[in-house]
Amino acid sequence: MQPKGRVPLRRLQLMAIPFIEGPHKFMSDLDLLAKSYGTLFLRMHRLLDRRMAAGGASLAKTKMLMCVDQRGPMRAADIADYLGMAPRTVTEALDKLERDGLLVRSPDASDRRVKQITITGKGEQAIAATEPLRVELVDLIFGSLDAEQRASLATIIEQLSAKVDKVEGIDPD
């Protein structure tokens, strides 16, 4: 008889199997494919972010800087909406970018309650330093596919995106 509170060794061994053999043992082919896709995306994102941060601005900072650079002066709420980010996240990022001298906030001429965000020369320099790194890595990674493979991948991504839109209830038109 086992002492109270102790689990039999065999039961512990059985409970440990998922941790020893990995979760893949219980995943379907579709689960494994989704996991592989997600893992690839995260690895690429982290690689881009590390390389760009070493070049002067992270991927997230560069996206925000490019948004303001390309779309002109804009409000924080417009940036959040455009990038699909939470307003608080954007505000915190803008605070840091402003402290770093990459962006400036100035009162809107028509509504003094509103602050317009514009890029500075230093912000433009950060884009000039990091955007080529992003382009180079994307070209290196996706350039390993031939034209037919890239076309197939584009078709697959469009198909999966359309399915996600349908599940979310988004009308494609």
Short mmCIF file of C-alpha atoms in Angstrom, two decimals:
data_model
loop_
_atom_site.label_atom_id
_atom_site.label_comp_id
_atom_site.label_asym_id
_atom_site.label_seq_id
_atom_site.Cartn_x
_atom_site.Cartn_y
_atom_site.Cartn_z
CA MET A 1 0.00 0.00 0.00
CA GLN A 2 1.24 3.49 -0.95
CA PRO A 3 1.73 6.08 1.78
CA LYS A 4 -0.93 8.80 1.71
CA GLY A 5 -0.10 11.65 -0.69
CA ARG A 6 2.40 9.69 -2.80
CA VAL A 7 1.80 8.92 -6.46
CA PRO A 8 2.85 5.50 -7.77
CA LEU A 9 6.02 5.60 -9.89
CA ARG A 10 4.29 4.12 -12.96
CA ARG A 11 1.61 6.81 -12.83
CA LEU A 12 4.28 9.52 -12.61
CA GLN A 13 6.03 8.02 -15.61
CA LEU A 14 2.80 8.03 -17.62
CA MET A 15 2.07 11.63 -16.59
CA ALA A 16 5.55 12.67 -17.75
CA ILE A 17 5.27 11.20 -21.27
CA PRO A 18 3.89 14.39 -22.90
CA PHE A 19 6.78 16.36 -21.43
CA ILE A 20 9.40 13.81 -22.43
CA GLU A 21 8.15 12.94 -25.90
CA GLY A 22 6.86 16.44 -26.64
CA PRO A 23 3.41 17.73 -27.45
CA HIS A 24 3.80 16.75 -31.11
CA LYS A 25 2.91 13.16 -30.21
CA PHE A 26 -0.68 14.25 -29.58
CA MET A 27 -0.98 16.80 -32.39
CA SER A 28 -2.73 16.24 -35.70
CA ASP A 29 -0.99 16.94 -39.01
CA LEU A 30 -2.86 20.26 -39.22
CA ASP A 31 -1.78 21.19 -35.68
CA LEU A 32 1.83 20.42 -36.57
CA LEU A 33 1.58 22.48 -39.75
CA ALA A 34 0.07 25.44 -37.87
CA LYS A 35 2.74 25.13 -35.17
CA SER A 36 5.52 25.00 -37.78
CA TYR A 37 4.10 28.07 -39.54
CA GLY A 38 3.82 29.97 -36.25
CA THR A 39 7.32 28.98 -35.20
CA LEU A 40 8.75 30.11 -38.54
CA PHE A 41 6.93 33.45 -38.30
CA LEU A 42 8.18 34.06 -34.76
CA ARG A 43 11.76 33.11 -35.64
CA MET A 44 11.75 35.44 -38.64
CA HIS A 45 10.19 38.25 -36.60
CA ARG A 46 12.76 37.85 -33.83
CA LEU A 47 15.63 37.71 -36.31
CA LEU A 48 14.43 40.86 -38.05
CA ASP A 49 13.90 42.61 -34.73
CA ARG A 50 17.38 41.70 -33.41
CA ARG A 51 19.15 42.76 -36.60
CA MET A 52 17.20 45.99 -36.91
CA ALA A 53 17.64 46.87 -33.22
CA ALA A 54 21.39 46.40 -33.64
CA GLY A 55 21.15 48.79 -36.59
CA GLY A 56 19.44 51.52 -34.58
CA ALA A 57 15.71 50.83 -34.28
CA SER A 58 13.68 47.69 -33.61
CA LEU A 59 11.17 46.35 -36.09
CA ALA A 60 8.29 47.82 -34.06
CA LYS A 61 9.95 51.25 -33.84
CA THR A 62 10.75 51.21 -37.55
CA LYS A 63 7.14 50.32 -38.41
CA MET A 64 5.89 53.24 -36.35
CA LEU A 65 8.47 55.63 -37.79
CA MET A 66 7.66 54.53 -41.35
CA CYS A 67 3.94 54.95 -40.71
CA VAL A 68 4.42 58.58 -39.65
CA ASP A 69 7.01 59.21 -42.36
CA GLN A 70 4.81 57.86 -45.17
CA ARG A 71 1.43 59.14 -43.97
CA GLY A 72 2.55 62.52 -42.70
CA PRO A 73 1.65 64.12 -39.37
CA MET A 74 -0.97 62.07 -37.56
CA ARG A 75 -2.60 61.51 -34.20
CA ALA A 76 -1.62 58.67 -31.88
CA ALA A 77 -5.11 57.17 -32.28
CA ASP A 78 -4.66 57.11 -36.06
CA ILE A 79 -1.31 55.35 -35.69
CA ALA A 80 -2.87 52.76 -33.36
CA ASP A 81 -5.72 52.17 -35.78
CA TYR A 82 -3.44 51.94 -38.82
CA LEU A 83 -1.01 49.51 -37.17
CA GLY A 84 -3.74 47.52 -35.39
CA MET A 85 -2.23 48.21 -31.98
CA ALA A 86 -3.71 49.14 -28.63
CA PRO A 87 -3.73 52.92 -28.07
CA ARG A 88 -1.86 52.56 -24.76
CA THR A 89 0.88 50.54 -26.47
CA VAL A 90 1.24 53.22 -29.14
CA THR A 91 1.32 56.01 -26.57
CA GLU A 92 4.09 54.28 -24.62
CA ALA A 93 6.09 53.66 -27.80
CA LEU A 94 5.59 57.28 -28.91
CA ASP A 95 6.82 58.51 -25.54
CA LYS A 96 10.05 56.56 -26.01
CA LEU A 97 10.46 57.60 -29.65
CA GLU A 98 9.94 61.22 -28.63
CA ARG A 99 12.49 60.91 -25.79
CA ASP A 100 14.94 59.44 -28.30
CA GLY A 101 14.36 62.43 -30.61
CA LEU A 102 12.90 60.31 -33.43
CA LEU A 103 9.41 61.87 -33.35
CA VAL A 104 7.89 65.10 -32.07
CA ARG A 105 4.39 65.92 -30.85
CA SER A 106 2.94 69.32 -31.61
CA PRO A 107 -0.50 70.88 -31.09
CA ASP A 108 -2.97 70.52 -33.93
CA ALA A 109 -3.84 73.89 -35.49
CA SER A 110 -7.58 73.16 -35.58
CA ASP A 111 -7.92 71.39 -32.20
CA ARG A 112 -5.52 72.24 -29.40
CA ARG A 113 -6.47 69.08 -27.50
CA VAL A 114 -5.01 66.97 -30.30
CA LYS A 115 -1.29 66.35 -30.76
CA GLN A 116 0.08 65.71 -34.22
CA ILE A 117 3.06 63.39 -34.43
CA THR A 118 5.77 64.06 -37.01
CA ILE A 119 9.07 62.38 -37.73
CA THR A 120 12.36 64.16 -37.11
CA GLY A 121 15.55 64.08 -39.13
CA LYS A 122 16.94 61.62 -36.59
CA GLY A 123 13.86 59.42 -37.15
CA GLU A 124 14.44 59.51 -40.90
CA GLN A 125 18.06 58.48 -40.28
CA ALA A 126 16.88 55.53 -38.17
CA ILE A 127 14.66 54.35 -41.03
CA ALA A 128 17.53 54.79 -43.50
CA ALA A 129 19.74 52.64 -41.25
CA THR A 130 17.28 49.84 -40.50
CA GLU A 131 15.01 49.47 -43.52
CA PRO A 132 17.81 48.10 -45.75
CA LEU A 133 18.47 45.43 -43.09
CA ARG A 134 14.81 44.36 -43.21
CA VAL A 135 14.78 44.27 -47.00
CA GLU A 136 18.04 42.31 -47.08
CA LEU A 137 16.77 39.65 -44.66
CA VAL A 138 13.42 39.31 -46.41
CA ASP A 139 15.20 38.95 -49.75
CA LEU A 140 17.61 36.41 -48.28
CA ILE A 141 14.88 34.28 -46.72
CA PHE A 142 12.17 34.45 -49.38
CA GLY A 143 14.76 34.64 -52.15
CA SER A 144 15.63 31.03 -51.36
CA LEU A 145 12.34 30.09 -53.03
CA ASP A 146 12.14 29.93 -56.80
CA ALA A 147 9.44 31.89 -58.66
CA GLU A 148 7.01 28.95 -58.71
CA GLN A 149 7.41 28.34 -54.97
CA ARG A 150 6.89 32.04 -54.21
CA ALA A 151 3.74 32.07 -56.33
CA SER A 152 2.45 28.94 -54.55
CA LEU A 153 3.22 30.44 -51.15
CA ALA A 154 1.44 33.68 -52.09
CA THR A 155 -1.61 31.69 -53.18
CA ILE A 156 -1.60 29.66 -49.96
CA ILE A 157 -1.28 32.80 -47.81
CA GLU A 158 -4.16 34.47 -49.69
CA GLN A 159 -6.30 31.35 -49.22
CA LEU A 160 -5.55 31.15 -45.48
CA SER A 161 -6.12 34.90 -45.05
CA ALA A 162 -9.49 34.62 -46.79
CA LYS A 163 -10.43 31.77 -44.43
CA VAL A 164 -9.43 33.83 -41.38
CA ASP A 165 -11.52 36.73 -42.73
CA LYS A 166 -14.49 34.40 -43.15
CA VAL A 167 -14.13 32.98 -39.64
CA GLU A 168 -13.88 36.54 -38.25
CA GLY A 169 -16.95 37.54 -40.24
CA ILE A 170 -15.07 40.03 -42.41
CA ASP A 171 -16.65 40.67 -45.79
CA PRO A 172 -13.91 40.64 -48.48
CA ASP A 173 -15.72 43.27 -50.58
#
